[in-house]
Amino acid sequence: MDVEQIIDELYGVAPSEFVAARDARAAEARSADDPSAAKRIAALRRPTLAAWASNRFVRERPEQVRRLLALGETLQEAHRLLDPTTFREAAGQQGKVIAAEVRATAALAEEAGHPLSASVQQEVEQLLRAVLADPDVAAEWSAGRLANFRSSSAYRSSRPSPD
């Protein structure tokens, strides 16, 4: 039983269907006499709507994901090197990129029948800002397995400043 594949599959399921799908997969693992897989699967948390929408974006828009991660690396490197010119240029792109990715995330959620409210879109925006600022958040987000932003490190930072 490939637990990693099952986890990926489950975090692609709509939040309203997650618990039933998770419980079914955990039961399959128990039936296959794989108690450690069953325990790991059963422990998975149902994603919030914002987390699910972000996971969907990561899975369906890999090129945009790569661009956002590259922009984050540029911002972080400019901050580390105290390079104000590069930082200003990258920071100038930040707002446009985040706005476009929030719109794309909302569109994907809408297509799947789960429109995002303004507050959920703000949560997605906060996460994307944290992705740009923090490599740990970026790695967590880009795995496409978020359950809840508040339980992740995503809220601990926003945009770095070169000063």
Short mmCIF file of N, CA and C in Angstrom, two decimals:
data_model
loop_
_atom_site.label_atom_id
_atom_site.label_comp_id
_atom_site.label_asym_id
_atom_site.label_seq_id
_atom_site.Cartn_x
_atom_site.Cartn_y
_atom_site.Cartn_z
N MET A 1 0.85 -1.18 0.00
CA MET A 1 0.00 0.00 0.00
C MET A 1 0.88 1.23 0.00
N ASP A 2 0.69 2.11 -0.97
CA ASP A 2 1.49 3.32 -1.10
C ASP A 2 0.79 4.47 -0.35
N VAL A 3 1.21 4.66 0.89
CA VAL A 3 0.58 5.66 1.76
C VAL A 3 0.76 7.06 1.20
N GLU A 4 1.93 7.36 0.65
CA GLU A 4 2.17 8.69 0.10
C GLU A 4 1.20 8.99 -1.04
N GLN A 5 0.97 8.02 -1.89
CA GLN A 5 0.03 8.20 -3.00
C GLN A 5 -1.39 8.41 -2.47
N ILE A 6 -1.75 7.67 -1.44
CA ILE A 6 -3.08 7.81 -0.84
C ILE A 6 -3.24 9.20 -0.23
N ILE A 7 -2.20 9.68 0.45
CA ILE A 7 -2.26 11.01 1.05
C ILE A 7 -2.44 12.07 -0.04
N ASP A 8 -1.66 11.95 -1.12
CA ASP A 8 -1.82 12.89 -2.24
C ASP A 8 -3.24 12.85 -2.77
N GLU A 9 -3.76 11.66 -2.95
CA GLU A 9 -5.13 11.50 -3.47
C GLU A 9 -6.14 12.16 -2.54
N LEU A 10 -6.01 11.92 -1.24
CA LEU A 10 -6.98 12.45 -0.28
C LEU A 10 -6.96 13.98 -0.23
N TYR A 11 -5.78 14.59 -0.32
CA TYR A 11 -5.73 16.05 -0.27
C TYR A 11 -6.16 16.69 -1.58
N GLY A 12 -6.54 15.87 -2.55
CA GLY A 12 -7.16 16.37 -3.77
C GLY A 12 -8.67 16.28 -3.74
N VAL A 13 -9.20 15.59 -2.73
CA VAL A 13 -10.65 15.40 -2.58
C VAL A 13 -11.26 16.65 -1.95
N ALA A 14 -12.45 17.02 -2.39
CA ALA A 14 -13.15 18.18 -1.82
C ALA A 14 -13.32 17.99 -0.30
N PRO A 15 -13.23 19.09 0.46
CA PRO A 15 -13.35 18.98 1.91
C PRO A 15 -14.61 18.24 2.38
N SER A 16 -15.71 18.43 1.69
CA SER A 16 -16.96 17.78 2.11
C SER A 16 -16.91 16.26 1.92
N GLU A 17 -16.02 15.78 1.09
CA GLU A 17 -15.90 14.34 0.84
C GLU A 17 -14.69 13.72 1.53
N PHE A 18 -13.87 14.56 2.15
CA PHE A 18 -12.59 14.11 2.68
C PHE A 18 -12.74 13.04 3.77
N VAL A 19 -13.55 13.29 4.76
CA VAL A 19 -13.64 12.38 5.91
C VAL A 19 -14.07 10.99 5.47
N ALA A 20 -15.09 10.91 4.63
CA ALA A 20 -15.55 9.60 4.15
C ALA A 20 -14.46 8.90 3.35
N ALA A 21 -13.77 9.64 2.48
CA ALA A 21 -12.70 9.05 1.67
C ALA A 21 -11.54 8.60 2.56
N ARG A 22 -11.17 9.44 3.52
CA ARG A 22 -10.08 9.09 4.44
C ARG A 22 -10.42 7.84 5.23
N ASP A 23 -11.64 7.80 5.78
CA ASP A 23 -12.03 6.65 6.58
C ASP A 23 -12.08 5.37 5.75
N ALA A 24 -12.51 5.49 4.50
CA ALA A 24 -12.55 4.32 3.61
C ALA A 24 -11.13 3.82 3.34
N ARG A 25 -10.21 4.75 3.08
CA ARG A 25 -8.82 4.35 2.80
C ARG A 25 -8.14 3.77 4.05
N ALA A 26 -8.46 4.31 5.21
CA ALA A 26 -7.91 3.75 6.46
C ALA A 26 -8.45 2.34 6.68
N ALA A 27 -9.72 2.13 6.38
CA ALA A 27 -10.32 0.79 6.51
C ALA A 27 -9.65 -0.18 5.54
N GLU A 28 -9.36 0.28 4.33
CA GLU A 28 -8.65 -0.57 3.36
C GLU A 28 -7.29 -0.98 3.90
N ALA A 29 -6.59 -0.04 4.52
CA ALA A 29 -5.27 -0.34 5.08
C ALA A 29 -5.39 -1.35 6.22
N ARG A 30 -6.42 -1.19 7.06
CA ARG A 30 -6.63 -2.17 8.13
C ARG A 30 -6.94 -3.54 7.56
N SER A 31 -7.77 -3.58 6.51
CA SER A 31 -8.12 -4.84 5.85
C SER A 31 -6.90 -5.49 5.21
N ALA A 32 -5.97 -4.68 4.76
CA ALA A 32 -4.74 -5.19 4.14
C ALA A 32 -3.69 -5.52 5.21
N ASP A 33 -4.10 -5.47 6.47
CA ASP A 33 -3.24 -5.77 7.61
C ASP A 33 -1.99 -4.88 7.62
N ASP A 34 -2.24 -3.58 7.43
CA ASP A 34 -1.17 -2.59 7.47
C ASP A 34 -1.55 -1.54 8.50
N PRO A 35 -1.37 -1.87 9.80
CA PRO A 35 -1.83 -0.96 10.85
C PRO A 35 -1.10 0.39 10.86
N SER A 36 0.18 0.42 10.47
CA SER A 36 0.86 1.72 10.49
C SER A 36 0.31 2.62 9.39
N ALA A 37 -0.01 2.07 8.23
CA ALA A 37 -0.62 2.86 7.15
C ALA A 37 -2.00 3.33 7.59
N ALA A 38 -2.77 2.44 8.19
CA ALA A 38 -4.12 2.79 8.64
C ALA A 38 -4.07 3.93 9.65
N LYS A 39 -3.12 3.85 10.57
CA LYS A 39 -3.00 4.89 11.59
C LYS A 39 -2.60 6.23 10.96
N ARG A 40 -1.66 6.19 10.04
CA ARG A 40 -1.21 7.41 9.37
C ARG A 40 -2.33 8.05 8.56
N ILE A 41 -3.08 7.24 7.84
CA ILE A 41 -4.18 7.74 7.02
C ILE A 41 -5.29 8.30 7.91
N ALA A 42 -5.65 7.55 8.96
CA ALA A 42 -6.73 7.98 9.86
C ALA A 42 -6.40 9.29 10.57
N ALA A 43 -5.12 9.60 10.72
CA ALA A 43 -4.72 10.82 11.43
C ALA A 43 -4.78 12.07 10.55
N LEU A 44 -4.99 11.91 9.25
CA LEU A 44 -5.03 13.07 8.35
C LEU A 44 -6.19 13.98 8.70
N ARG A 45 -5.94 15.27 8.65
CA ARG A 45 -6.95 16.28 8.96
C ARG A 45 -7.67 16.73 7.69
N ARG A 46 -8.96 16.96 7.81
CA ARG A 46 -9.74 17.48 6.69
C ARG A 46 -9.27 18.89 6.36
N PRO A 47 -9.01 19.17 5.09
CA PRO A 47 -8.53 20.51 4.75
C PRO A 47 -9.66 21.54 4.82
N THR A 48 -9.27 22.75 5.20
CA THR A 48 -10.20 23.86 5.11
C THR A 48 -10.45 24.13 3.63
N LEU A 49 -11.44 24.93 3.32
CA LEU A 49 -11.71 25.26 1.93
C LEU A 49 -10.52 25.98 1.29
N ALA A 50 -9.90 26.88 2.03
CA ALA A 50 -8.74 27.60 1.50
C ALA A 50 -7.57 26.65 1.26
N ALA A 51 -7.33 25.74 2.17
CA ALA A 51 -6.24 24.77 2.00
C ALA A 51 -6.52 23.87 0.81
N TRP A 52 -7.75 23.38 0.71
CA TRP A 52 -8.11 22.53 -0.43
C TRP A 52 -7.94 23.27 -1.75
N ALA A 53 -8.39 24.51 -1.81
CA ALA A 53 -8.27 25.29 -3.05
C ALA A 53 -6.80 25.50 -3.39
N SER A 54 -5.98 25.76 -2.39
CA SER A 54 -4.54 25.94 -2.63
C SER A 54 -3.89 24.65 -3.10
N ASN A 55 -4.29 23.53 -2.50
CA ASN A 55 -3.78 22.23 -2.94
C ASN A 55 -4.15 21.98 -4.40
N ARG A 56 -5.37 22.33 -4.74
CA ARG A 56 -5.83 22.16 -6.13
C ARG A 56 -5.01 23.03 -7.07
N PHE A 57 -4.76 24.27 -6.68
CA PHE A 57 -3.95 25.17 -7.50
C PHE A 57 -2.55 24.57 -7.71
N VAL A 58 -1.93 24.09 -6.64
CA VAL A 58 -0.59 23.52 -6.73
C VAL A 58 -0.57 22.34 -7.71
N ARG A 59 -1.60 21.52 -7.67
CA ARG A 59 -1.66 20.34 -8.53
C ARG A 59 -1.94 20.69 -10.00
N GLU A 60 -2.75 21.71 -10.22
CA GLU A 60 -3.21 22.00 -11.58
C GLU A 60 -2.45 23.12 -12.28
N ARG A 61 -1.67 23.88 -11.56
CA ARG A 61 -0.96 25.01 -12.16
C ARG A 61 0.54 24.96 -11.81
N PRO A 62 1.24 23.89 -12.17
CA PRO A 62 2.65 23.75 -11.76
C PRO A 62 3.56 24.87 -12.27
N GLU A 63 3.28 25.41 -13.45
CA GLU A 63 4.13 26.48 -13.97
C GLU A 63 3.98 27.74 -13.12
N GLN A 64 2.77 28.07 -12.72
CA GLN A 64 2.56 29.23 -11.85
C GLN A 64 3.18 29.00 -10.48
N VAL A 65 3.12 27.76 -10.00
CA VAL A 65 3.74 27.41 -8.73
C VAL A 65 5.25 27.65 -8.81
N ARG A 66 5.87 27.18 -9.88
CA ARG A 66 7.31 27.38 -10.05
C ARG A 66 7.67 28.86 -10.10
N ARG A 67 6.85 29.66 -10.80
CA ARG A 67 7.13 31.11 -10.88
C ARG A 67 7.04 31.76 -9.50
N LEU A 68 6.03 31.38 -8.73
CA LEU A 68 5.90 31.97 -7.39
C LEU A 68 7.07 31.56 -6.51
N LEU A 69 7.46 30.30 -6.57
CA LEU A 69 8.59 29.84 -5.77
C LEU A 69 9.88 30.55 -6.18
N ALA A 70 10.07 30.76 -7.47
CA ALA A 70 11.26 31.47 -7.94
C ALA A 70 11.25 32.93 -7.46
N LEU A 71 10.10 33.57 -7.50
CA LEU A 71 10.00 34.94 -7.01
C LEU A 71 10.33 34.99 -5.52
N GLY A 72 9.83 34.01 -4.77
CA GLY A 72 10.15 33.95 -3.34
C GLY A 72 11.64 33.81 -3.10
N GLU A 73 12.28 32.96 -3.89
CA GLU A 73 13.73 32.78 -3.75
C GLU A 73 14.46 34.08 -4.07
N THR A 74 14.02 34.78 -5.09
CA THR A 74 14.63 36.06 -5.45
C THR A 74 14.47 37.08 -4.31
N LEU A 75 13.28 37.18 -3.76
CA LEU A 75 13.04 38.10 -2.65
C LEU A 75 13.90 37.75 -1.44
N GLN A 76 13.95 36.47 -1.12
CA GLN A 76 14.73 36.04 0.05
C GLN A 76 16.22 36.29 -0.15
N GLU A 77 16.71 36.01 -1.36
CA GLU A 77 18.13 36.22 -1.65
C GLU A 77 18.47 37.72 -1.62
N ALA A 78 17.61 38.54 -2.20
CA ALA A 78 17.85 39.99 -2.18
C ALA A 78 17.85 40.51 -0.75
N HIS A 79 16.97 39.97 0.07
CA HIS A 79 16.92 40.37 1.48
C HIS A 79 18.19 39.93 2.20
N ARG A 80 18.60 38.70 1.96
CA ARG A 80 19.80 38.17 2.61
C ARG A 80 21.05 38.97 2.21
N LEU A 81 21.13 39.34 0.93
CA LEU A 81 22.30 40.08 0.43
C LEU A 81 22.18 41.59 0.62
N LEU A 82 21.05 42.02 1.16
CA LEU A 82 20.77 43.45 1.31
C LEU A 82 20.92 44.17 -0.03
N ASP A 83 20.28 43.61 -1.03
CA ASP A 83 20.32 44.14 -2.40
C ASP A 83 19.00 44.88 -2.66
N PRO A 84 18.96 46.18 -2.38
CA PRO A 84 17.69 46.91 -2.49
C PRO A 84 17.14 46.99 -3.91
N THR A 85 18.01 47.02 -4.91
CA THR A 85 17.53 47.13 -6.30
C THR A 85 16.77 45.87 -6.70
N THR A 86 17.39 44.73 -6.48
CA THR A 86 16.73 43.46 -6.82
C THR A 86 15.48 43.28 -5.98
N PHE A 87 15.57 43.66 -4.71
CA PHE A 87 14.41 43.51 -3.84
C PHE A 87 13.25 44.36 -4.34
N ARG A 88 13.51 45.61 -4.69
CA ARG A 88 12.44 46.50 -5.19
C ARG A 88 11.80 45.94 -6.45
N GLU A 89 12.65 45.44 -7.37
CA GLU A 89 12.12 44.87 -8.61
C GLU A 89 11.22 43.66 -8.32
N ALA A 90 11.70 42.76 -7.48
CA ALA A 90 10.93 41.56 -7.15
C ALA A 90 9.68 41.91 -6.36
N ALA A 91 9.82 42.84 -5.42
CA ALA A 91 8.67 43.26 -4.62
C ALA A 91 7.60 43.92 -5.49
N GLY A 92 8.04 44.60 -6.55
CA GLY A 92 7.10 45.21 -7.48
C GLY A 92 6.25 44.18 -8.20
N GLN A 93 6.80 43.01 -8.42
CA GLN A 93 6.07 41.92 -9.07
C GLN A 93 5.14 41.21 -8.09
N GLN A 94 5.49 41.24 -6.84
CA GLN A 94 4.81 40.45 -5.81
C GLN A 94 3.30 40.65 -5.80
N GLY A 95 2.85 41.88 -5.74
CA GLY A 95 1.41 42.14 -5.65
C GLY A 95 0.66 41.61 -6.86
N LYS A 96 1.23 41.83 -8.06
CA LYS A 96 0.57 41.35 -9.28
C LYS A 96 0.51 39.83 -9.33
N VAL A 97 1.61 39.20 -8.95
CA VAL A 97 1.67 37.73 -8.99
C VAL A 97 0.69 37.14 -7.98
N ILE A 98 0.68 37.67 -6.78
CA ILE A 98 -0.23 37.14 -5.75
C ILE A 98 -1.68 37.35 -6.18
N ALA A 99 -2.01 38.52 -6.66
CA ALA A 99 -3.40 38.77 -7.10
C ALA A 99 -3.80 37.80 -8.20
N ALA A 100 -2.92 37.56 -9.15
CA ALA A 100 -3.23 36.63 -10.24
C ALA A 100 -3.41 35.21 -9.72
N GLU A 101 -2.58 34.82 -8.77
CA GLU A 101 -2.68 33.45 -8.25
C GLU A 101 -3.90 33.27 -7.35
N VAL A 102 -4.28 34.30 -6.62
CA VAL A 102 -5.51 34.21 -5.83
C VAL A 102 -6.70 34.06 -6.78
N ARG A 103 -6.72 34.86 -7.86
CA ARG A 103 -7.81 34.74 -8.84
C ARG A 103 -7.84 33.34 -9.47
N ALA A 104 -6.68 32.83 -9.81
CA ALA A 104 -6.61 31.49 -10.42
C ALA A 104 -7.08 30.42 -9.43
N THR A 105 -6.69 30.55 -8.18
CA THR A 105 -7.12 29.59 -7.15
C THR A 105 -8.63 29.65 -6.99
N ALA A 106 -9.18 30.84 -6.94
CA ALA A 106 -10.63 31.01 -6.81
C ALA A 106 -11.36 30.44 -8.03
N ALA A 107 -10.81 30.64 -9.21
CA ALA A 107 -11.44 30.12 -10.43
C ALA A 107 -11.45 28.60 -10.43
N LEU A 108 -10.35 27.99 -10.02
CA LEU A 108 -10.29 26.52 -9.95
C LEU A 108 -11.30 25.98 -8.94
N ALA A 109 -11.41 26.65 -7.81
CA ALA A 109 -12.38 26.21 -6.79
C ALA A 109 -13.80 26.35 -7.31
N GLU A 110 -14.06 27.46 -7.99
CA GLU A 110 -15.40 27.69 -8.56
C GLU A 110 -15.74 26.61 -9.59
N GLU A 111 -14.77 26.29 -10.46
CA GLU A 111 -14.98 25.24 -11.47
C GLU A 111 -15.33 23.90 -10.83
N ALA A 112 -14.78 23.67 -9.64
CA ALA A 112 -15.03 22.42 -8.94
C ALA A 112 -16.30 22.48 -8.09
N GLY A 113 -17.00 23.61 -8.15
CA GLY A 113 -18.26 23.74 -7.42
C GLY A 113 -18.12 24.22 -5.99
N HIS A 114 -16.98 24.83 -5.67
CA HIS A 114 -16.73 25.32 -4.31
C HIS A 114 -16.21 26.75 -4.36
N PRO A 115 -17.10 27.72 -4.62
CA PRO A 115 -16.64 29.11 -4.70
C PRO A 115 -16.02 29.58 -3.38
N LEU A 116 -15.04 30.47 -3.51
CA LEU A 116 -14.34 30.99 -2.33
C LEU A 116 -14.90 32.36 -1.97
N SER A 117 -15.26 32.53 -0.72
CA SER A 117 -15.72 33.83 -0.23
C SER A 117 -14.52 34.78 -0.19
N ALA A 118 -14.80 36.04 0.03
CA ALA A 118 -13.73 37.05 0.13
C ALA A 118 -12.78 36.71 1.27
N SER A 119 -13.30 36.23 2.40
CA SER A 119 -12.42 35.92 3.53
C SER A 119 -11.54 34.70 3.23
N VAL A 120 -12.05 33.74 2.51
CA VAL A 120 -11.23 32.58 2.13
C VAL A 120 -10.17 33.02 1.13
N GLN A 121 -10.52 33.90 0.23
CA GLN A 121 -9.52 34.42 -0.72
C GLN A 121 -8.43 35.19 0.02
N GLN A 122 -8.80 35.91 1.08
CA GLN A 122 -7.79 36.61 1.89
C GLN A 122 -6.86 35.61 2.57
N GLU A 123 -7.41 34.49 3.01
CA GLU A 123 -6.58 33.47 3.63
C GLU A 123 -5.59 32.90 2.61
N VAL A 124 -6.04 32.68 1.39
CA VAL A 124 -5.16 32.21 0.32
C VAL A 124 -4.07 33.26 0.07
N GLU A 125 -4.45 34.52 0.04
CA GLU A 125 -3.46 35.60 -0.17
C GLU A 125 -2.42 35.61 0.94
N GLN A 126 -2.86 35.47 2.19
CA GLN A 126 -1.91 35.43 3.31
C GLN A 126 -0.93 34.28 3.15
N LEU A 127 -1.44 33.15 2.75
CA LEU A 127 -0.56 32.00 2.55
C LEU A 127 0.46 32.29 1.46
N LEU A 128 0.02 32.86 0.34
CA LEU A 128 0.95 33.14 -0.76
C LEU A 128 2.02 34.15 -0.35
N ARG A 129 1.65 35.12 0.46
CA ARG A 129 2.65 36.07 0.97
C ARG A 129 3.67 35.34 1.85
N ALA A 130 3.20 34.42 2.65
CA ALA A 130 4.10 33.63 3.50
C ALA A 130 4.98 32.71 2.65
N VAL A 131 4.44 32.17 1.57
CA VAL A 131 5.23 31.33 0.66
C VAL A 131 6.41 32.12 0.11
N LEU A 132 6.18 33.38 -0.23
CA LEU A 132 7.25 34.22 -0.76
C LEU A 132 8.32 34.53 0.29
N ALA A 133 7.93 34.58 1.53
CA ALA A 133 8.84 35.02 2.58
C ALA A 133 9.57 33.88 3.29
N ASP A 134 9.02 32.69 3.26
CA ASP A 134 9.54 31.62 4.12
C ASP A 134 9.70 30.32 3.34
N PRO A 135 10.93 29.83 3.19
CA PRO A 135 11.14 28.59 2.44
C PRO A 135 10.42 27.38 3.04
N ASP A 136 10.24 27.34 4.35
CA ASP A 136 9.52 26.22 4.97
C ASP A 136 8.05 26.23 4.56
N VAL A 137 7.46 27.40 4.55
CA VAL A 137 6.07 27.53 4.13
C VAL A 137 5.96 27.18 2.65
N ALA A 138 6.93 27.65 1.85
CA ALA A 138 6.93 27.34 0.42
C ALA A 138 6.96 25.84 0.18
N ALA A 139 7.80 25.13 0.92
CA ALA A 139 7.90 23.68 0.76
C ALA A 139 6.60 23.00 1.17
N GLU A 140 6.02 23.44 2.26
CA GLU A 140 4.76 22.87 2.74
C GLU A 140 3.64 23.10 1.72
N TRP A 141 3.55 24.32 1.22
CA TRP A 141 2.51 24.68 0.24
C TRP A 141 2.69 23.91 -1.05
N SER A 142 3.92 23.87 -1.56
CA SER A 142 4.15 23.26 -2.87
C SER A 142 4.01 21.74 -2.86
N ALA A 143 3.90 21.13 -1.70
CA ALA A 143 3.64 19.68 -1.62
C ALA A 143 2.18 19.38 -1.94
N GLY A 144 1.29 20.39 -1.83
CA GLY A 144 -0.12 20.19 -2.15
C GLY A 144 -0.86 19.35 -1.13
N ARG A 145 -0.42 19.42 0.13
CA ARG A 145 -1.02 18.61 1.19
C ARG A 145 -1.43 19.44 2.40
N LEU A 146 -1.75 20.69 2.19
CA LEU A 146 -2.16 21.53 3.32
C LEU A 146 -3.51 21.08 3.86
N ALA A 147 -3.65 21.16 5.17
CA ALA A 147 -4.94 20.90 5.79
C ALA A 147 -5.52 22.19 6.35
N ASN A 148 -4.65 23.00 6.96
CA ASN A 148 -5.12 24.21 7.63
C ASN A 148 -3.97 25.18 7.74
N PHE A 149 -4.11 26.36 7.19
CA PHE A 149 -3.03 27.34 7.24
C PHE A 149 -2.69 27.72 8.67
N ARG A 150 -3.66 27.84 9.51
CA ARG A 150 -3.40 28.27 10.88
C ARG A 150 -2.54 27.29 11.64
N SER A 151 -2.61 26.01 11.27
CA SER A 151 -1.78 25.02 11.96
C SER A 151 -0.39 24.94 11.34
N SER A 152 -0.23 25.58 10.19
CA SER A 152 1.09 25.58 9.55
C SER A 152 1.85 26.80 10.00
N SER A 153 3.07 26.89 9.53
CA SER A 153 3.90 28.05 9.86
C SER A 153 3.57 29.23 8.97
N ALA A 154 2.55 29.09 8.12
CA ALA A 154 2.25 30.09 7.10
C ALA A 154 1.92 31.47 7.66
N TYR A 155 1.46 31.56 8.88
CA TYR A 155 1.09 32.86 9.42
C TYR A 155 2.22 33.57 10.14
N ARG A 156 3.34 32.91 10.28
CA ARG A 156 4.36 33.52 11.12
C ARG A 156 5.09 34.67 10.43
N SER A 157 4.97 34.78 9.13
CA SER A 157 5.68 35.87 8.47
C SER A 157 4.91 36.37 7.28
N SER A 158 5.27 37.55 6.84
CA SER A 158 4.72 38.06 5.60
C SER A 158 5.90 38.47 4.74
N ARG A 159 5.90 39.64 4.22
CA ARG A 159 6.94 40.06 3.29
C ARG A 159 8.19 40.53 4.04
N PRO A 160 9.37 40.03 3.64
CA PRO A 160 10.60 40.51 4.27
C PRO A 160 10.92 41.93 3.81
N SER A 161 11.69 42.64 4.58
CA SER A 161 12.11 44.00 4.21
C SER A 161 13.63 44.03 4.09
N PRO A 162 14.16 44.67 3.06
CA PRO A 162 15.60 44.69 2.89
C PRO A 162 16.32 45.66 3.83
N ASP A 163 15.60 46.46 4.57
CA ASP A 163 16.24 47.48 5.41
C ASP A 163 16.64 46.92 6.75
#
